[in-house]
Amino acid sequence: MITKLVDAIPSQPLPNYLFQNKGTEGCIPHFDNVEDACVLCEPGFSNGSAYGDLDNDGDLDLVVNNVNMPAFVYRNNVRTLKPENHFVTLSFQGEGRNKFAIGTQVVVTTDGVTQFYELDPMRGFQSTVDHRLQIGLGNASKIDRLLITWPDSSKMLMVDLPVDTLIEIEQVATKLGEEIKEVNQQIFQEITANNADFIHEENDFQDFIRERLLYHMLSVEGPRISVGDVNGDRLDDYYVGGARGQAGQLFIQQKNGTFQPKDKTLWESKKTAEETESLFFDADRDGDLDLYICGGGTEFSTSSTPLFDRLYQNDGRGNFKEVVDALPVPRYFSSSCVAAADIDLDGDQDLFVGERAKPGAYGIPGQGFIWMNDGKGKFETIPPTEELQRLGLITDADWTQLDDDPNPE
């Protein structure tokens, strides 16, 4: 009976997709789907693919696995069609049990152009591609510099290498070519002893009990930290958010590099909220940094007041007070991020606020909100577009300049 039901299910072979890299437009990578003009897009029941130079001619051929039908094997003819383009194939012999030197990193420089590669041939469950690195060099006639970083962090430098060839490289203790002078310069210094006494404490909540199809918990992603000079002494201070049941805390940097907590009572009054993000920005155009705190998480119902975002006004000396009527209402949503920019070019900072997940309904797209500043630190929402209403599971956001006009995107 079950076999008959399965046999009755329609079966339709589908074409695969091939996306060709067209470079960048501005700063955005652009890919074109070339399925209509591509022999690789033959319909089938494909469930995996791997690439490698099967005929050792310097380009990558492709093998596509299919269910209940022969595999597709495609030969790459680019070496015939574009003989002016060159390549180099690197084959590594590692030490010990890492025979192929998996994890080796390569920086190759040709005619002032630098490329980075890492040997990581694994592709999904029990799948792998060629363990050799195939590097396209364009019309470069030689490799000026090849810097290899082995899995044990030792380095090897090779210079003036030929193109259109296979180079087999053995991991050895000595360096080839020019000597690499390692500079043992300490960049970071631990200052834990100078820092304030704060330990993030997650509340006891299991996301999987409420939503069993989650693949990881969303309620344990904190804490977020915001940095800014809140009292005008030219020293960076910071605010660290708290989990549900733990108050966040503002820390003021002292001249000796230590940090001291400030206004504990103010933050303690809001410890029922899950603080998912915060932002220092000048909300009221008075020249100091005010503080926006996102209330979110998945522990609450969709009508819980701890989901409310909050805005705190700074008096210029690092003393904050909550402005209860500054943000639009109703505000019952789980916000995950906030970013400020002067959207309408009127001299004040407007806000984008994003929603990561709807409590109890993970997977449904979240909404993005645009809140306009009246210049005095009070915000009004603008009607959201259809795109903003279903923007997705928003983890973070930023304003940037993508074109020549002054408006931020």
Coordinates of C-alpha atoms in Angstrom, one line a residue:
M1 CA 0.0 0.0 0.0
I2 CA 2.8 2.5 1.0
T3 CA 4.7 1.6 -2.2
K4 CA 1.6 2.4 -4.3
L5 CA 1.2 5.7 -2.6
V6 CA 4.9 6.6 -3.1
D7 CA 4.7 5.6 -6.8
A8 CA 1.6 7.8 -7.3
I9 CA 3.6 10.9 -6.2
P10 CA 4.5 13.0 -9.2
S11 CA 8.2 13.1 -10.0
Q12 CA 9.6 16.0 -12.0
P13 CA 13.3 16.5 -12.8
L14 CA 14.5 20.1 -12.2
P15 CA 17.4 22.0 -13.7
N16 CA 20.3 23.1 -11.5
Y17 CA 21.4 26.7 -11.3
L18 CA 24.7 28.3 -12.3
F19 CA 25.6 31.8 -11.2
Q20 CA 28.4 33.6 -12.9
N21 CA 30.3 36.3 -11.0
K22 CA 30.1 39.6 -12.8
G23 CA 32.2 41.5 -10.3
T24 CA 31.0 44.3 -8.0
E25 CA 28.7 47.2 -8.7
G26 CA 29.7 49.8 -6.2
C27 CA 30.6 47.6 -3.3
I28 CA 27.9 44.9 -3.9
P29 CA 28.9 41.6 -5.6
H30 CA 26.8 40.8 -8.6
F31 CA 25.9 37.3 -9.9
D32 CA 24.0 36.4 -13.0
N33 CA 21.9 33.2 -13.4
V34 CA 23.0 31.7 -16.7
E35 CA 20.9 28.6 -16.6
D36 CA 19.1 29.2 -19.9
A37 CA 22.4 29.3 -21.8
C38 CA 24.2 26.6 -19.9
V39 CA 24.5 22.9 -20.5
L40 CA 25.1 22.4 -16.8
C41 CA 21.4 23.1 -16.2
E42 CA 20.2 19.8 -17.6
P43 CA 17.1 18.7 -15.6
G44 CA 17.7 15.9 -13.1
F45 CA 17.4 14.8 -9.5
S46 CA 20.7 16.3 -8.3
N47 CA 21.7 16.1 -4.6
G48 CA 25.4 17.0 -4.5
S49 CA 28.3 18.2 -6.6
A50 CA 32.1 18.3 -6.5
Y51 CA 34.7 20.0 -8.6
G52 CA 38.3 19.2 -9.5
D53 CA 40.7 19.2 -12.4
L54 CA 39.9 15.8 -13.8
D55 CA 42.0 16.1 -17.0
N56 CA 44.9 18.2 -15.4
D57 CA 44.5 21.0 -18.0
G58 CA 44.4 23.8 -15.4
D59 CA 40.6 24.4 -15.0
L60 CA 38.0 22.9 -12.7
D61 CA 35.7 20.3 -14.0
L62 CA 32.4 19.4 -12.3
V63 CA 30.7 16.2 -11.2
V64 CA 27.0 16.3 -10.2
N65 CA 25.5 13.4 -8.3
N66 CA 21.9 12.4 -9.1
V67 CA 19.4 10.1 -7.4
N68 CA 18.4 7.0 -9.4
M69 CA 20.2 8.2 -12.6
P70 CA 23.7 8.6 -13.9
A71 CA 25.9 11.4 -12.6
F72 CA 26.6 14.4 -14.7
V73 CA 30.2 14.9 -15.6
Y74 CA 31.1 18.3 -17.2
R75 CA 34.4 19.1 -18.8
N76 CA 35.6 22.7 -18.4
N77 CA 36.9 24.1 -21.8
V78 CA 38.0 27.5 -20.6
R79 CA 41.7 26.7 -21.3
T80 CA 40.8 26.3 -24.9
L81 CA 38.4 29.3 -25.1
K82 CA 40.6 31.7 -23.2
P83 CA 44.3 30.6 -23.6
E84 CA 45.5 34.0 -22.4
N85 CA 44.4 33.2 -18.8
H86 CA 46.9 31.4 -16.6
F87 CA 46.7 29.2 -13.5
V88 CA 48.8 27.4 -10.9
T89 CA 47.9 24.2 -9.1
L90 CA 49.3 23.7 -5.6
S91 CA 49.5 20.2 -4.1
F92 CA 50.6 20.0 -0.5
Q93 CA 52.1 17.2 1.5
G94 CA 51.6 17.7 5.2
E95 CA 53.2 16.3 8.3
G96 CA 52.0 13.5 10.4
R97 CA 48.4 12.3 9.9
N98 CA 47.4 15.5 8.1
K99 CA 48.6 14.0 4.8
F100 CA 47.1 16.7 2.5
A101 CA 47.9 19.6 4.9
I102 CA 44.2 20.5 5.4
G103 CA 43.9 24.0 6.7
T104 CA 46.9 25.4 4.9
Q105 CA 46.5 29.1 4.0
V106 CA 48.0 30.7 0.9
V107 CA 48.5 34.3 -0.1
V108 CA 49.5 34.6 -3.8
T109 CA 50.6 37.9 -5.4
T110 CA 50.8 38.6 -9.1
D111 CA 51.2 42.0 -10.7
G112 CA 50.2 43.8 -7.5
V113 CA 47.0 41.7 -7.2
T114 CA 46.7 39.6 -4.0
Q115 CA 44.5 36.6 -3.5
F116 CA 43.8 34.5 -0.4
Y117 CA 43.0 30.8 -0.4
E118 CA 42.5 28.2 2.3
L119 CA 42.6 24.5 1.8
D120 CA 39.3 23.3 3.1
P121 CA 37.9 20.6 0.6
M122 CA 35.1 19.3 2.7
R123 CA 31.6 20.1 1.3
G124 CA 28.8 18.8 3.4
F125 CA 28.2 15.3 4.6
Q126 CA 30.7 12.8 3.3
S127 CA 31.5 15.1 0.4
T128 CA 34.8 16.7 -0.7
V129 CA 36.3 18.5 -3.7
D130 CA 39.9 18.2 -5.1
H131 CA 42.5 18.5 -2.2
R132 CA 44.7 20.6 -4.5
L133 CA 44.3 24.4 -4.7
Q134 CA 43.5 25.6 -8.2
I135 CA 44.3 29.3 -8.5
G136 CA 43.4 31.5 -11.5
L137 CA 46.0 34.1 -12.3
G138 CA 44.4 36.1 -15.2
N139 CA 47.0 37.2 -17.7
A140 CA 49.9 37.3 -15.2
S141 CA 53.0 35.6 -16.6
K142 CA 54.6 34.6 -13.3
I143 CA 53.8 34.5 -9.6
D144 CA 55.7 37.2 -7.7
R145 CA 55.2 35.9 -4.2
L146 CA 53.6 32.9 -2.6
L147 CA 53.2 32.9 1.2
I148 CA 52.1 29.6 2.7
T149 CA 50.9 29.3 6.3
W150 CA 50.9 25.6 7.4
P151 CA 48.4 24.2 9.8
D152 CA 50.9 24.4 12.7
S153 CA 51.3 28.2 11.9
S154 CA 54.8 27.9 10.5
K155 CA 55.3 29.8 7.3
M156 CA 57.1 29.3 3.9
L157 CA 57.8 32.0 1.3
M158 CA 58.3 31.2 -2.4
V159 CA 59.1 33.9 -5.1
D160 CA 59.2 34.1 -8.9
L161 CA 57.3 30.9 -9.6
P162 CA 56.1 29.8 -13.1
V163 CA 52.5 29.7 -14.1
D164 CA 50.4 27.0 -15.9
T165 CA 52.0 24.2 -13.9
L166 CA 51.5 21.9 -10.9
I167 CA 53.7 22.8 -7.9
E168 CA 54.1 20.1 -5.2
I169 CA 55.1 21.6 -1.9
E170 CA 56.2 19.6 1.2
Q171 CA 55.7 20.9 4.7
V172 CA 59.2 21.4 6.1
A173 CA 60.7 23.3 9.0
T174 CA 62.9 25.5 6.8
K175 CA 61.6 28.4 4.8
L176 CA 62.2 28.6 1.0
G177 CA 63.0 31.8 -0.8
E178 CA 63.2 35.0 1.2
E179 CA 63.4 34.7 4.9
I180 CA 60.3 35.8 6.8
K181 CA 61.0 37.9 9.8
E182 CA 58.4 37.3 12.4
V183 CA 57.7 40.2 14.7
N184 CA 56.7 39.1 18.1
Q185 CA 54.8 42.2 19.0
Q186 CA 52.0 41.9 21.6
I187 CA 49.0 43.7 20.3
F188 CA 46.5 43.2 23.2
Q189 CA 47.1 43.3 26.9
E190 CA 44.7 41.7 29.4
I191 CA 43.2 44.3 31.7
T192 CA 40.6 42.1 33.4
A193 CA 41.8 43.3 36.8
N194 CA 41.1 46.9 35.9
N195 CA 37.6 46.1 34.7
A196 CA 34.4 46.4 36.6
D197 CA 33.0 43.4 38.4
F198 CA 30.2 42.1 36.0
I199 CA 29.4 38.5 35.1
H200 CA 26.6 37.9 32.6
E201 CA 24.1 35.4 34.1
E202 CA 21.6 33.8 31.8
N203 CA 18.1 33.0 33.1
D204 CA 16.9 29.4 33.2
F205 CA 14.8 29.2 30.0
Q206 CA 14.7 26.5 27.4
D207 CA 13.7 27.7 23.9
F208 CA 13.2 24.2 22.7
I209 CA 10.3 23.5 25.1
R210 CA 8.2 26.3 23.5
E211 CA 9.5 25.8 19.9
R212 CA 10.7 22.3 19.3
L213 CA 11.9 22.9 15.7
L214 CA 14.6 25.5 16.6
Y215 CA 18.1 24.4 15.8
H216 CA 19.7 26.6 18.4
M217 CA 18.5 28.7 21.3
L218 CA 17.8 32.4 20.7
S219 CA 17.6 33.5 24.3
V220 CA 21.3 33.0 25.1
E221 CA 23.0 35.3 22.5
G222 CA 23.9 38.2 24.9
P223 CA 25.3 40.3 26.2
R224 CA 25.7 43.2 23.8
I225 CA 28.1 46.1 24.7
S226 CA 27.9 49.7 23.5
V227 CA 30.9 52.1 23.8
G228 CA 30.9 55.9 24.0
D229 CA 32.1 58.8 26.0
V230 CA 29.0 59.7 28.0
N231 CA 30.5 62.3 30.4
G232 CA 32.7 64.3 28.0
D233 CA 36.1 63.4 29.6
R234 CA 37.4 61.9 26.4
L235 CA 37.5 58.4 27.9
D236 CA 35.4 55.6 26.5
D237 CA 32.7 54.3 28.8
Y238 CA 30.4 51.3 28.1
Y239 CA 27.0 49.8 28.7
V240 CA 26.6 46.1 28.9
G241 CA 23.1 44.6 28.6
G242 CA 21.6 42.1 31.1
A243 CA 19.6 38.9 30.6
R244 CA 16.1 38.5 31.9
G245 CA 16.3 38.9 35.7
Q246 CA 19.7 40.6 35.6
A247 CA 20.1 44.4 35.3
G248 CA 22.4 45.8 32.7
Q249 CA 25.1 48.2 33.8
L250 CA 26.8 51.4 32.8
F251 CA 30.6 51.6 33.5
I252 CA 32.5 54.9 33.6
Q253 CA 36.2 54.8 32.7
Q254 CA 38.5 56.4 35.2
K255 CA 41.8 58.2 34.4
N256 CA 43.8 55.2 35.7
G257 CA 42.1 52.9 33.2
T258 CA 39.7 51.2 35.6
F259 CA 35.9 51.2 35.3
Q260 CA 33.3 52.1 37.9
P261 CA 29.6 51.3 37.8
K262 CA 27.1 54.2 37.7
D263 CA 23.4 54.5 38.4
K264 CA 22.9 50.9 39.6
T265 CA 19.4 51.7 40.9
L266 CA 18.3 53.1 37.5
W267 CA 19.2 49.9 35.6
E268 CA 18.0 47.6 38.4
S269 CA 14.4 48.8 37.9
K270 CA 14.3 47.3 34.4
K271 CA 16.0 43.9 35.1
T272 CA 12.9 41.9 34.0
A273 CA 13.7 42.8 30.4
E274 CA 16.0 40.8 28.1
E275 CA 18.4 43.5 26.7
T276 CA 19.3 42.4 23.2
E277 CA 21.1 45.5 22.0
S278 CA 22.0 49.1 23.0
L279 CA 23.2 52.2 21.2
F280 CA 24.8 55.4 22.3
F281 CA 23.7 58.3 20.0
D282 CA 22.7 62.0 20.3
A283 CA 18.9 61.8 20.3
D284 CA 18.1 65.4 21.2
R285 CA 20.9 67.2 19.5
D286 CA 22.4 68.6 22.7
G287 CA 25.9 67.3 22.0
D288 CA 26.0 64.4 24.3
L289 CA 25.3 60.6 24.0
D290 CA 21.9 59.3 24.9
L291 CA 21.2 55.6 25.3
Y292 CA 18.8 53.4 23.5
I293 CA 18.2 49.9 24.8
C294 CA 16.3 47.1 22.9
G295 CA 14.0 44.8 24.7
G296 CA 13.6 41.5 23.1
G297 CA 14.2 37.8 23.5
T298 CA 11.9 34.8 23.1
E299 CA 10.9 34.3 26.7
F300 CA 8.0 36.7 26.7
S301 CA 4.5 36.7 25.2
T302 CA 3.7 39.1 22.4
S303 CA 2.0 41.5 24.9
S304 CA 4.6 41.6 27.6
T305 CA 5.9 45.1 28.7
P306 CA 9.5 43.9 29.0
L307 CA 9.5 43.8 25.2
F308 CA 9.3 47.6 25.2
D309 CA 12.4 49.4 24.0
R310 CA 13.7 52.3 26.1
L311 CA 15.4 55.6 25.6
Y312 CA 17.5 57.3 28.3
Q313 CA 18.5 61.0 28.1
N314 CA 21.9 62.1 29.1
D315 CA 22.5 65.4 31.0
G316 CA 26.0 65.7 29.5
R317 CA 27.7 64.4 32.7
G318 CA 26.8 60.8 32.3
N319 CA 23.6 61.0 34.3
F320 CA 20.7 59.3 32.6
K321 CA 17.0 59.3 33.0
E322 CA 14.3 57.4 31.0
V323 CA 12.1 59.3 28.6
V324 CA 8.9 57.4 28.8
D325 CA 7.1 59.0 25.9
A326 CA 10.0 59.3 23.4
L327 CA 9.3 56.1 21.3
P328 CA 6.3 55.2 19.2
V329 CA 3.5 53.1 20.7
P330 CA 2.4 50.3 20.6
R331 CA 5.9 48.7 20.8
Y332 CA 5.1 45.0 21.5
F333 CA 7.8 43.3 19.4
S334 CA 11.1 41.5 20.1
S335 CA 13.7 44.0 18.8
S336 CA 17.2 42.7 18.1
C337 CA 19.1 45.7 16.8
V338 CA 19.1 49.5 16.4
A339 CA 21.1 51.8 14.1
A340 CA 21.0 55.6 13.9
A341 CA 21.5 57.9 10.9
D342 CA 20.1 61.2 9.6
I343 CA 17.8 59.7 7.1
D344 CA 16.0 62.9 6.0
L345 CA 19.1 65.2 6.3
D346 CA 17.4 67.5 8.8
G347 CA 20.3 67.4 11.2
D348 CA 19.0 64.9 13.8
Q349 CA 19.5 61.1 14.2
D350 CA 16.7 58.9 13.0
L351 CA 16.5 55.2 13.8
F352 CA 16.1 51.8 12.2
V353 CA 15.0 49.1 14.6
G354 CA 14.9 45.4 13.6
E355 CA 13.0 42.4 14.8
R356 CA 14.9 39.0 15.0
A357 CA 12.1 36.6 15.9
K358 CA 8.5 36.7 16.9
P359 CA 8.0 34.9 20.3
G360 CA 6.4 31.5 19.7
A361 CA 6.6 31.8 15.9
Y362 CA 10.2 31.4 14.9
G363 CA 10.7 31.4 11.1
I364 CA 8.0 34.0 10.3
P365 CA 9.8 37.0 8.9
G366 CA 10.5 39.9 11.3
Q367 CA 9.8 43.5 10.6
G368 CA 12.0 46.5 10.2
F369 CA 10.9 49.9 11.6
I370 CA 11.9 53.4 10.6
W371 CA 11.5 55.9 13.4
M372 CA 11.8 59.6 12.5
N373 CA 13.2 62.1 15.0
D374 CA 11.4 65.4 15.5
G375 CA 14.7 67.0 16.5
K376 CA 14.0 67.0 20.2
G377 CA 14.5 63.3 20.8
K378 CA 10.9 62.2 20.2
F379 CA 10.3 59.6 17.5
E380 CA 7.4 58.8 15.2
T381 CA 7.1 55.7 13.0
I382 CA 6.6 56.0 9.3
P383 CA 4.3 53.6 7.5
P384 CA 6.4 50.5 6.7
T385 CA 6.7 49.3 3.2
E386 CA 5.9 45.7 2.2
E387 CA 9.7 45.0 2.1
L388 CA 10.1 46.3 5.7
Q389 CA 7.2 44.3 7.0
R390 CA 8.7 41.0 5.9
L391 CA 12.4 41.9 6.0
G392 CA 13.5 38.6 7.6
L393 CA 15.1 37.3 10.8
I394 CA 17.1 40.5 11.5
T395 CA 20.2 40.0 13.5
D396 CA 22.0 43.3 13.0
A397 CA 21.8 46.4 10.9
D398 CA 23.9 49.4 9.8
W399 CA 23.5 52.5 7.8
T400 CA 26.0 53.1 5.0
Q401 CA 26.6 55.1 1.8
L402 CA 26.2 52.9 -1.4
D403 CA 25.9 55.6 -4.0
D404 CA 26.8 59.3 -4.7
D405 CA 23.7 60.9 -3.1
P406 CA 23.9 62.1 0.5
N407 CA 21.1 59.8 1.7
P408 CA 22.2 56.8 3.7
E409 CA 21.1 53.3 2.8

